[in-house]
XYZ file of C-alpha atoms in Angstrom:
694
model
C 21.695 5.318 8.222
C 24.380 7.962 8.701
C 23.409 11.610 9.061
C 25.329 14.379 7.300
C 25.272 18.026 8.286
C 27.330 20.883 6.868
C 27.247 24.589 7.661
C 28.715 27.242 5.368
C 28.397 30.962 6.160
C 29.501 33.904 3.995
C 29.777 37.534 5.188
C 27.890 36.388 8.275
C 29.852 36.859 11.493
C 29.575 33.781 13.738
C 31.522 32.787 16.833
C 32.859 29.270 17.342
C 30.367 28.458 20.112
C 27.419 29.263 17.816
C 28.931 27.196 14.986
C 29.374 24.164 17.273
C 25.810 24.574 18.541
C 24.411 24.695 14.980
C 26.348 21.530 14.064
C 25.270 19.589 17.179
C 21.631 20.636 16.725
C 21.793 19.536 13.074
C 23.042 16.105 14.147
C 20.490 15.844 16.974
C 17.632 16.462 14.515
C 18.858 13.439 12.517
C 19.364 11.084 15.473
C 16.331 9.030 14.419
C 18.275 7.836 11.347
C 20.242 5.498 13.634
C 23.891 5.928 14.600
C 26.580 4.773 17.024
C 29.071 7.683 17.017
C 29.170 11.365 16.121
C 31.777 13.949 15.167
C 32.335 17.488 13.878
C 35.144 19.299 12.038
C 35.474 23.082 12.388
C 37.975 25.762 11.349
C 40.939 26.136 13.708
C 42.721 29.257 14.993
C 45.209 29.429 12.091
C 44.382 29.573 8.357
C 43.993 26.056 6.933
C 43.880 24.466 10.388
C 41.028 22.196 11.484
C 39.728 21.039 14.851
C 37.959 17.711 15.293
C 35.663 16.506 18.072
C 34.507 12.883 17.982
C 32.649 10.683 20.435
C 31.245 7.134 20.480
C 27.607 7.196 21.564
C 25.019 9.939 21.437
C 25.230 13.576 20.318
C 24.790 14.568 23.980
C 28.203 13.008 24.678
C 29.721 14.963 21.795
C 28.259 18.211 23.183
C 29.857 17.456 26.552
C 33.239 16.776 24.940
C 33.120 20.097 23.071
C 32.092 21.962 26.241
C 35.043 20.478 28.146
C 37.592 21.207 25.390
C 40.193 23.928 25.906
C 39.321 26.062 22.857
C 38.553 29.709 22.246
C 34.772 29.565 21.818
C 34.463 33.334 21.336
C 36.650 33.420 18.206
C 34.587 34.828 15.329
C 34.595 34.008 11.618
C 33.234 36.244 8.863
C 33.097 33.262 6.499
C 33.627 29.589 7.364
C 32.833 25.973 6.470
C 32.213 23.258 9.064
C 30.987 19.673 8.727
C 29.404 17.102 11.035
C 28.296 13.482 10.912
C 26.508 10.708 12.799
C 27.952 7.291 11.868
C 26.178 3.958 11.574
C 29.009 1.414 11.505
C 29.532 -0.582 8.302
C 33.331 -0.747 7.889
C 34.931 -1.117 11.312
C 33.300 -1.023 14.768
C 32.076 2.154 16.492
C 35.208 3.988 17.694
C 36.670 7.487 17.798
C 39.195 6.496 15.094
C 36.446 5.285 12.729
C 34.206 8.274 13.437
C 33.713 10.949 10.763
C 34.853 13.512 9.639
C 37.804 11.565 8.216
C 40.962 13.294 7.006
C 43.443 12.530 4.240
C 46.567 13.114 6.347
C 47.601 14.457 9.793
C 47.365 18.052 8.510
C 43.814 17.408 7.196
C 44.410 18.730 3.678
C 41.105 17.096 2.759
C 38.258 16.169 5.109
C 35.219 14.078 4.206
C 31.889 12.997 5.698
C 30.005 10.215 3.951
C 26.683 8.370 4.011
C 26.558 5.120 2.064
C 29.041 2.395 1.100
C 31.964 2.589 -1.341
C 32.031 -0.981 -2.631
C 35.515 -0.782 -4.194
C 37.093 0.770 -1.075
C 39.263 -2.318 -0.397
C 40.829 -2.130 -3.875
C 41.412 1.637 -3.532
C 42.991 1.127 -0.110
C 45.412 -1.450 -1.549
C 46.454 0.830 -4.417
C 46.988 3.821 -2.106
C 48.966 1.764 0.425
C 51.289 0.674 -2.387
C 51.852 4.357 -3.134
C 52.988 4.989 0.411
C 49.806 6.231 2.085
C 48.938 4.950 5.542
C 45.437 4.470 6.967
C 44.438 5.003 10.574
C 40.784 3.869 10.377
C 38.989 0.805 9.017
C 36.425 2.852 7.086
C 35.733 2.990 3.363
C 35.474 6.783 3.664
C 39.139 7.292 4.566
C 40.095 5.759 1.207
C 38.089 8.538 -0.485
C 39.812 11.285 1.541
C 43.289 9.887 0.785
C 42.426 9.346 -2.899
C 41.442 13.032 -3.108
C 44.828 14.070 -1.689
C 46.659 11.660 -3.997
C 44.984 13.111 -7.104
C 45.587 16.687 -5.910
C 49.280 16.037 -5.146
C 49.888 14.146 -8.404
C 49.225 17.257 -10.543
C 51.315 20.068 -9.028
C 51.618 21.896 -12.339
C 47.904 21.856 -13.144
C 45.777 22.612 -10.125
C 42.142 21.725 -10.662
C 39.336 23.684 -9.016
C 37.545 21.963 -6.145
C 34.517 20.566 -8.053
C 36.774 19.267 -10.859
C 38.916 17.481 -8.274
C 35.878 15.901 -6.608
C 34.492 14.891 -9.997
C 37.776 13.097 -10.761
C 37.566 11.279 -7.415
C 33.938 10.241 -7.887
C 34.716 8.648 -11.258
C 36.924 6.169 -9.397
C 34.238 5.179 -6.887
C 31.639 2.414 -6.985
C 28.640 2.082 -4.682
C 26.152 4.505 -3.173
C 27.074 7.687 -1.376
C 26.434 11.217 -0.260
C 29.648 13.176 0.380
C 30.654 16.547 1.774
C 34.272 17.569 1.044
C 36.237 20.328 2.803
C 39.876 21.275 2.126
C 42.578 23.583 3.440
C 43.638 24.109 -0.205
C 40.203 25.604 -0.965
C 39.384 27.718 2.114
C 35.708 28.520 2.798
C 34.611 26.217 -0.040
C 32.582 23.045 0.225
C 31.695 20.428 -2.393
C 28.854 17.932 -1.938
C 27.883 15.022 -4.164
C 25.282 12.274 -4.121
C 24.585 8.957 -5.774
C 21.934 6.822 -4.109
C 21.969 8.510 -0.683
C 19.796 11.583 0.009
C 21.260 15.095 0.273
C 19.695 18.547 0.273
C 20.892 22.123 0.693
C 19.093 24.815 2.692
C 19.586 28.473 1.773
C 19.135 31.311 4.276
C 19.414 35.035 3.497
C 18.202 38.188 5.211
C 16.715 39.487 1.968
C 14.419 37.555 -0.330
C 16.167 35.399 -2.928
C 16.126 36.930 -6.371
C 15.773 33.547 -8.095
C 14.080 30.331 -7.012
C 16.206 27.898 -8.994
C 19.841 27.043 -9.726
C 21.101 26.159 -13.199
C 22.848 22.821 -13.640
C 26.235 23.256 -15.309
C 26.908 20.477 -17.802
C 30.561 20.260 -18.809
C 31.272 20.108 -22.543
C 34.069 17.944 -23.902
C 37.280 19.272 -22.400
C 35.618 22.343 -20.920
C 33.755 23.321 -17.779
C 31.006 25.301 -19.397
C 27.283 24.932 -19.189
C 25.184 24.252 -22.260
C 21.757 25.360 -21.177
C 20.053 26.698 -24.286
C 16.892 24.641 -23.815
C 16.306 25.721 -20.217
C 13.451 28.165 -19.608
C 14.728 31.653 -18.918
C 13.536 33.915 -16.138
C 13.092 37.647 -16.848
C 13.915 38.322 -13.203
C 17.108 36.288 -13.409
C 20.533 37.757 -12.934
C 21.664 36.692 -16.384
C 19.969 38.288 -19.355
C 18.003 35.746 -21.419
C 19.569 34.851 -24.760
C 18.047 36.771 -27.624
C 19.320 35.290 -30.861
C 22.155 32.922 -29.979
C 20.335 29.783 -28.814
C 23.615 27.859 -28.319
C 24.861 30.239 -25.642
C 27.443 28.710 -23.304
C 26.950 29.659 -19.699
C 30.000 29.642 -17.477
C 28.339 31.052 -14.378
C 25.478 29.632 -12.352
C 22.967 31.628 -10.364
C 24.607 33.757 -7.666
C 22.480 34.788 -4.716
C 23.095 38.527 -4.918
C 21.012 41.389 -3.573
C 18.950 43.756 -5.713
C 21.873 46.166 -6.058
C 24.075 43.418 -7.493
C 26.327 43.294 -4.431
C 27.105 40.019 -2.641
C 24.845 39.553 0.364
C 25.350 37.652 3.651
C 24.168 34.076 3.174
C 24.171 30.745 4.980
C 24.027 27.270 3.448
C 23.016 24.117 5.338
C 23.806 20.700 3.843
C 21.935 17.740 5.353
C 20.670 14.214 4.789
C 17.206 15.232 5.965
C 15.053 18.358 5.994
C 14.477 17.903 9.748
C 18.037 19.152 10.353
C 17.447 22.364 8.401
C 13.908 23.431 9.288
C 14.923 25.481 12.355
C 17.166 27.646 10.137
C 15.332 27.939 6.824
C 12.432 26.522 4.825
C 14.117 27.195 1.464
C 15.748 23.978 0.261
C 17.143 22.465 -2.897
C 17.171 18.674 -3.364
C 20.199 17.242 -5.166
C 19.676 14.452 -7.681
C 21.888 11.430 -8.303
C 25.276 12.453 -9.770
C 24.835 16.123 -8.865
C 27.929 17.879 -7.535
C 27.168 21.088 -5.624
C 29.917 23.652 -5.077
C 29.479 26.423 -2.492
C 32.028 29.263 -2.514
C 31.924 33.026 -1.865
C 28.183 33.026 -1.296
C 27.410 31.261 -4.581
C 25.939 27.833 -5.198
C 26.877 26.029 -8.411
C 25.601 22.609 -9.443
C 27.635 20.427 -11.810
C 26.945 16.987 -13.232
C 29.170 13.953 -13.095
C 27.982 13.291 -16.676
C 27.277 9.604 -16.366
C 25.795 8.168 -19.557
C 23.776 5.335 -17.989
C 21.385 7.554 -16.047
C 18.041 9.036 -17.106
C 17.730 12.438 -18.737
C 18.070 15.068 -16.014
C 16.508 18.498 -15.663
C 18.694 21.509 -16.396
C 17.666 23.281 -13.184
C 17.208 22.503 -9.505
C 14.261 24.312 -7.970
C 14.555 25.917 -4.545
C 11.476 24.584 -2.747
C 9.688 25.678 0.413
C 9.406 23.079 3.181
C 5.917 22.469 4.531
C 6.881 21.012 7.918
C 7.094 23.020 11.140
C 9.703 22.695 13.871
C 7.004 21.695 16.387
C 6.197 18.635 14.272
C 9.658 17.159 14.852
C 9.662 17.806 18.607
C 8.378 15.355 21.256
C 6.035 17.800 22.975
C 4.257 16.267 25.988
C 5.274 12.715 25.096
C 8.186 10.710 26.502
C 9.314 9.313 23.150
C 8.870 10.061 19.451
C 7.335 6.612 18.924
C 4.655 7.287 21.554
C 3.935 10.688 19.982
C 3.597 9.168 16.511
C 1.260 6.397 17.725
C -0.993 9.047 19.282
C -0.831 11.236 16.140
C -2.474 8.562 13.989
C -6.043 9.939 14.229
C -4.667 13.143 12.632
C -2.213 11.479 10.225
C -4.900 9.260 8.656
C -7.068 12.359 8.149
C -4.095 14.104 6.473
C -3.662 11.134 4.126
C -7.338 11.373 3.097
C -7.628 15.188 3.114
C -8.640 16.587 -0.279
C -8.777 13.082 -1.746
C -11.906 11.506 -0.257
C -15.255 13.196 -0.841
C -17.453 11.576 1.809
C -20.613 13.307 0.499
C -20.219 11.941 -3.017
C -18.414 8.717 -1.954
C -15.646 9.521 -4.425
C -11.851 9.270 -4.394
C -9.583 11.670 -6.322
C -5.853 11.012 -6.452
C -4.416 13.783 -8.629
C -1.008 12.099 -8.996
C -2.614 9.057 -10.669
C -5.458 10.602 -12.686
C -3.684 10.609 -16.071
C -2.422 7.032 -15.611
C -5.624 5.278 -14.443
C -6.503 3.840 -17.889
C -2.973 2.384 -18.236
C -3.108 0.837 -14.745
C -6.553 -0.675 -15.427
C -5.218 -2.273 -18.629
C -2.191 -3.733 -16.827
C -1.522 -7.458 -16.951
C -0.646 -7.586 -13.240
C 0.216 -5.316 -10.326
C 3.549 -5.920 -8.596
C 4.097 -4.328 -5.181
C 7.720 -3.930 -4.161
C 8.821 -2.774 -0.702
C 10.796 -3.583 2.460
C 9.871 -3.999 6.124
C 6.797 -2.095 7.289
C 6.061 -0.883 3.745
C 6.033 -4.515 2.579
C 3.469 -5.342 5.270
C 1.202 -2.467 4.178
C 1.246 -3.934 0.658
C 0.347 -7.403 1.996
C -2.474 -5.826 4.036
C -4.088 -4.316 0.929
C -3.338 -7.065 -1.592
C -6.717 -8.783 -1.095
C -8.764 -5.598 -1.570
C -6.765 -4.757 -4.724
C -7.575 -8.168 -6.174
C -11.234 -7.870 -5.164
C -11.789 -4.362 -6.553
C -9.615 -4.513 -9.696
C -9.675 -8.246 -10.560
C -6.049 -7.834 -11.646
C -3.520 -10.422 -10.348
C -1.395 -8.893 -7.569
C 1.985 -10.018 -6.252
C 3.903 -8.538 -3.329
C 7.700 -8.665 -3.445
C 10.449 -7.949 -0.949
C 12.710 -5.569 -2.873
C 15.969 -7.359 -2.010
C 14.618 -10.791 -3.050
C 12.995 -9.281 -6.157
C 16.431 -8.073 -7.287
C 18.225 -11.285 -6.329
C 15.845 -13.335 -8.493
C 16.022 -10.910 -11.439
C 12.229 -11.252 -11.578
C 10.770 -11.076 -15.111
C 8.996 -7.734 -15.624
C 7.104 -6.760 -18.795
C 5.894 -3.541 -20.384
C 2.264 -4.152 -19.466
C 3.074 -4.689 -15.756
C 2.251 -2.006 -13.188
C 4.918 -1.852 -10.481
C 4.072 -0.055 -7.214
C 6.975 0.946 -4.948
C 6.170 1.715 -1.320
C 8.613 3.535 0.980
C 8.216 5.986 3.865
C 11.467 7.841 3.129
C 11.485 7.377 -0.644
C 15.220 6.670 -0.302
C 15.240 2.935 0.569
C 18.191 1.579 -1.422
C 16.788 -1.863 -2.345
C 13.430 -0.408 -3.379
C 15.108 2.281 -5.516
C 17.236 -0.354 -7.281
C 14.107 -2.468 -7.893
C 12.339 0.627 -9.272
C 15.188 1.343 -11.706
C 15.204 -2.327 -12.738
C 11.488 -2.032 -13.643
C 11.942 1.338 -15.372
C 14.593 -0.205 -17.631
C 12.097 -2.900 -18.636
C 9.406 -0.430 -19.607
C 6.900 -1.109 -16.808
C 4.706 1.683 -15.449
C 6.225 2.623 -12.068
C 4.033 4.090 -9.313
C 5.499 5.535 -6.111
C 3.759 5.586 -2.721
C 6.040 7.655 -0.466
C 5.883 10.080 2.441
C 8.857 12.334 1.676
C 8.261 14.987 -0.978
C 11.312 15.466 -3.205
C 12.738 12.009 -2.440
C 14.449 9.916 -5.123
C 11.431 7.641 -5.546
C 8.938 10.476 -5.809
C 11.054 12.034 -8.572
C 11.905 8.954 -10.628
C 8.561 7.095 -10.736
C 6.086 7.896 -13.522
C 3.310 8.824 -11.097
C 2.295 8.223 -7.527
C 0.716 9.229 -4.237
C 2.275 11.071 -1.308
C 0.929 9.586 1.920
C 1.147 12.947 3.788
C 1.780 11.292 7.168
C 3.976 14.182 8.313
C 7.562 13.870 9.625
C 8.447 10.482 11.149
C 11.263 10.665 13.678
C 10.926 7.338 15.522
C 12.465 4.303 13.792
C 9.260 2.298 14.266
C 7.302 3.776 11.287
C 3.978 3.597 13.132
C 2.249 6.453 11.278
C 3.756 5.315 7.988
C 2.069 1.900 8.195
C -1.447 3.233 8.728
C -1.041 6.041 6.177
C 0.457 3.719 3.539
C -2.393 1.272 4.189
C -4.970 4.023 3.520
C -3.112 5.420 0.491
C -2.976 1.967 -1.118
C -6.642 1.391 -0.277
C -7.556 4.692 -1.948
C -5.662 3.635 -5.094
C -7.704 0.399 -5.208
C -10.944 2.354 -4.682
C -10.150 4.798 -7.471
C -9.204 2.014 -9.884
C -12.623 0.385 -9.314
C -14.722 3.554 -9.778
C -15.663 2.559 -13.351
C -17.352 -0.644 -12.138
C -21.027 -0.192 -11.195
C -21.256 -3.706 -9.727
C -18.791 -2.686 -6.976
C -20.518 0.583 -6.004
C -22.063 -0.796 -2.784
C -18.769 -2.308 -1.641
C -16.881 0.898 -2.484
C -19.398 3.042 -0.574
C -19.180 0.706 2.422
C -15.366 1.148 2.558
C -15.542 4.947 2.165
C -18.068 5.143 5.023
C -15.646 3.048 7.085
C -12.833 5.497 6.276
C -15.016 8.356 7.535
C -15.446 6.707 10.954
C -11.814 5.599 11.202
C -10.157 8.580 13.033
C -12.731 8.410 15.852
C -12.291 4.638 16.148
C -8.491 4.994 16.363
C -8.955 7.467 19.253
C -11.128 4.885 20.990
C -8.418 2.206 20.618
C -5.831 4.615 22.077
C -8.044 5.002 25.167
C -7.217 1.376 26.000
C -3.505 2.169 26.391
C -3.504 1.566 30.173
C -4.729 -2.018 29.758
C -1.983 -2.717 27.213
C 0.611 -1.291 29.605
C -0.628 -3.745 32.259
C -0.284 -6.641 29.807
C 3.302 -5.600 29.011
C 4.243 -5.405 32.687
C 2.232 -8.472 33.683
C 1.516 -11.475 31.444
C 4.180 -10.669 28.845
C 6.868 -9.416 31.251
C 10.123 -11.438 31.148
C 8.936 -13.568 28.200
C 11.554 -14.461 25.609
C 9.228 -15.194 22.703
C 5.772 -14.286 21.392
C 3.604 -15.687 18.596
C 0.999 -13.571 16.787
C -1.523 -15.355 14.605
C -4.355 -14.295 12.351
C -5.914 -14.975 8.997
C -7.004 -13.115 5.857
C -6.631 -9.358 6.250
C -5.109 -9.876 9.712
C -2.066 -11.830 8.530
C -0.369 -8.518 7.684
C -1.308 -7.209 11.160
C 0.507 -10.199 12.683
C 3.618 -9.649 10.556
C 3.746 -5.923 11.325
C 2.996 -6.447 15.035
C 5.763 -9.056 15.288
C 8.195 -6.719 13.508
C 7.417 -3.876 15.926
C 7.922 -6.126 18.966
C 11.194 -7.449 17.520
C 12.738 -4.120 16.589
C 11.650 -2.095 19.630
C 11.564 -4.523 22.582
C 14.159 -7.060 21.257
C 11.805 -9.948 22.070
C 11.677 -12.765 19.551
C 8.259 -12.598 17.908
C 6.741 -14.240 14.874
C 3.662 -13.534 12.778
C 1.923 -16.770 11.773
C -0.860 -17.376 9.276
C -3.485 -19.233 11.323
C -4.239 -21.519 8.372
C -0.639 -22.804 8.535
C -0.846 -23.764 12.217
C -1.054 -27.514 11.577
C 1.879 -27.374 9.146
C 4.515 -26.825 11.818
C 3.942 -23.884 14.198
C 1.529 -25.921 16.384
C 4.591 -27.809 17.688
C 5.644 -24.628 19.514
C 2.403 -24.327 21.470
C 2.296 -25.208 25.162
C 1.356 -23.515 28.445
C 4.624 -21.537 28.448
C 4.375 -20.038 24.947
C 2.687 -16.591 24.933
C 0.287 -16.177 21.990
C -1.737 -13.254 20.658
C -4.513 -14.321 18.292
C -6.461 -11.791 16.219
C -10.145 -12.807 16.140
C -12.025 -9.759 14.937
C -15.259 -10.544 13.099
C -15.017 -11.023 9.334
C -15.641 -13.864 6.898
C -12.686 -15.813 8.350
C -13.942 -15.635 11.951
C -15.082 -19.313 12.143
C -11.684 -20.466 10.818
C -9.792 -18.374 13.392
C -12.092 -19.793 16.099
C -10.930 -23.235 14.991
C -7.272 -22.135 15.388
C -8.154 -20.752 18.844
C -9.613 -24.151 19.837
C -6.494 -25.952 18.620
C -4.077 -23.842 20.674
C -6.221 -23.825 23.847
C -6.446 -27.635 23.594
C -2.636 -27.596 23.924
C -2.880 -25.544 27.158
C -2.005 -22.201 25.524
C -3.441 -19.115 27.241
C -3.797 -16.715 24.314
C -4.494 -13.003 24.453
C -7.376 -12.402 22.035
C -7.771 -9.259 19.931
C -11.527 -9.094 19.317
C -14.382 -6.677 18.636
C -16.012 -4.743 21.467
C -19.368 -6.470 21.077
C -18.025 -10.016 20.679
C -19.633 -12.140 23.407
C -18.407 -15.431 21.970
C -15.015 -15.262 23.680
C -14.843 -17.775 26.584
C -14.843 -16.469 30.153
C -11.415 -15.918 31.732
C -9.629 -15.272 28.440
C -7.571 -12.071 28.338
C -8.834 -9.798 25.566
C -7.879 -6.602 23.748
C -11.148 -5.036 22.553
C -11.284 -2.864 19.415
C -14.202 -1.259 17.524
C -15.695 -3.106 14.551
C -15.248 -1.708 11.048
C -15.262 -2.925 7.443
C -13.202 -6.106 7.019
C -10.507 -4.490 4.821
C -10.080 -1.605 7.329
C -10.036 -3.700 10.505
C -6.266 -4.139 10.301
C -5.825 -0.384 10.777
C -7.475 -0.619 14.204
C -5.915 -3.955 15.159
C -2.325 -2.809 14.575
C -2.506 0.043 17.101
C -2.661 -2.220 20.206
C 0.363 -4.088 18.786
C 2.265 -0.800 18.398
C 1.404 0.237 21.961
C 2.294 -3.201 23.303
C 5.739 -3.135 21.648
C 6.279 0.378 23.045
C 5.407 -0.613 26.625
C 7.483 -3.820 26.455
C 10.526 -1.771 25.402
C 9.981 0.914 28.058
C 9.524 -1.743 30.758
C 12.849 -3.344 29.787
C 14.640 0.014 29.789
C 15.409 0.070 26.061
C 15.850 3.209 23.954
C 12.550 3.170 22.051
C 13.458 5.795 19.447
C 16.940 4.446 18.691
C 16.822 0.628 18.734
C 20.184 -1.070 18.416
C 21.552 -1.992 14.978
C 18.661 -0.291 13.156
C 18.311 2.868 11.099
C 15.264 4.857 10.056
C 16.285 5.451 6.465
C 18.021 2.393 4.981
C 20.120 3.920 2.220
C 22.478 0.953 1.721
C 21.743 -2.474 0.237
C-alpha cells in the first residue's frame, strides 16, 4: 500500500538538494508497494515555513517537478525534518490535492503522512466542519491533521509536548495506520506512530552507537514517566543501573551520545520498509503496534499509547542490523524486478533450505519450531490461513501435510475466515502464511486465534514483521527481498518451507521414512531442475507472442497437487497481464466449466506424471473432443502426448514437488504476456505489494 519515508538530521549539515534526493530515493525504493501519486514536504526558507511538491504518477515525475521548481537548492540546514509519501488511493481519486503530505491549514501548522485507513474519518470530518474547519481534500488523513490542530489550539494555556499531543489525537482514531507528524510549533521534531501498518526507524551515526536498544517509556497515571524497573540493565548504558530502588522512575530514554557525553551528529530515517533505508544504514528499530516514537535534538524516545486490549509488550526496542544488501534490491542485468526474481529462484530455494536440510542424513531441522513439535503433533487439526499467493502455497502443500501427519488440514482465506467467525479451539494449530508478515486480514485472523488459545505458527519472509513477532513460533522463508508485486520467489519458498514443516512433523514415524527420504532427495535436485526450466524461457516468449497473443481469456486446469499450480498461474496472469484467467480443478470439468470449451477458448492443462495422470488424460480427451487446442505442461520424457499438440516440457520430480517446477513456466508466461502488451510488470494497476488494509 502507501509508502512512508521521513528524514531527520541533527548537527549534520545538509543542503536542500541533498535532502530532496534522499526523500525521492526513499520513495523510489518503496515503489513496489503500489501507488498512484507521490509527494514530499521540506523546510522552507523562513522558520516554521514548509514547501510541498506533489505529483500524480511515478516518483520520476515528482523528481522532475522538484528540478523545475524555482527554489534555492543550495540552502543548508544544520538540523531539519522532512517527510515524503507514495499514496495508494482509498479516500478520493489520485490527484495533487489528495496527495500526501497533508496539512492542517494553509500555514501548515501540522503536516501528516499516513499509511492505512482511519475508519471513523467521516465522523471526525463532520465534527471538525461544525467547528468551522474547512477541508480541501477527500482523504481520511486530512481529518487527522486538522484534528491535531484543533486539539493544539483548544488548550492555549496548557501546551502539551509533541508526543502527548499525538497520543491525544490517536485516542480519537479507529482503524489501522502508520503516521509521521511534523509541526511548525515543534521545529526539528518528528513523531511517528503505528497500529496495524508497518513502520521502522533507521539510525545513522559517524561513531558507533553506545547502546543497541531504546527503552519504552510507559506513562503512569497523570504523569509522563517511565516505569521500567523490570527491564534488564546494561552496564554500558548511559544511565546508571538502579542499585537498591527497584521502583525507579525513568524520565529520560536512551540518548545517542558520544563517548564523551556530548551530543553527536545523527540521522534518523523513518520508513514503511527496510528497502528504503538500506542505502543509508543497516541499524534499524522496528516499532510495535501502539508505539509512539519521538525524535528531537538527536534523541529517540519511544512512548506507548497504553491500550489495555493489547498483549503484554516488551520494555525495550532492540536496534537490529539488517541482513540485506543494496544490490539485492536493484534490477541488475534484468529489465524488470519480476524477471529478476523469477530467475533468482534456484538461489532462493537453496536459501530457504540452507542450514535446515541435511541431505547426508536425510533430516530436517527447523529451529523456530523445535520446542513446539510435540504440541503440533498432538493438535486436533491444522488450519492454514492466508491470502492470495500465500493461500495457494498452503493449498499446494495441504495434501502432503495430511499424508505425512494424518492430522485433518483446512485452508482458509483470511478475510472469509474472519467474516465467518470460524470456531477455533485450544487444541487447534493455526498456521499463518504471509510474505510481508504485515498482511492486514491475516494479522487480524492471527489475533482472533490467539485470543482463543490456539497455537499460532507464522511462515513469513520479513524478519521483524508483526506476524513474526506475535506468533508463538514459526519459520522464516529466507527468500530475500521481494520488490516485484508478483511474489514469484515467495510462492516457491513458502511451498518449500511448508513442506519442510510437514517433513519434520513426520520424523517420528518409521513407516514414512522411505517417503520422507524420497522427498528430501527431490529437494536436493530441485535448484538444478529449476535452472533447466528457466532455459525454456524463449519458447514461452514465443507462446505469449503467438498462440496466446490478443486472447481475452485463458483457462488453466489440473488435478491433485497441480490444482494449486493452476490457481497461482491464473492469479499471476490476471494481476500482471490483465487477461482474464481461471484455475479449474480438472475433476470439476463436467460440473460446469466444460460449457466454456470450444476452438476459440485457450486452455493450458497440466499433465505431469503422478498418480492422477490417467484422470487428467481423461480431461484432456474431453476438451479435445470439443475442438479445444490445449497447451500441455508435461514431463520431458512423456511420449504419450499426441503429435501436433503444443507442449511445455519440465523435468520430472517427486509428485509433491512437481508444482514447484510447473509454476515457473506460468510465471514466465504471465511476464511475457504483460511485456508484449506494454504493461508495467512491476507496478500492476490497482494492486499493492504489501496489503496493510482490510
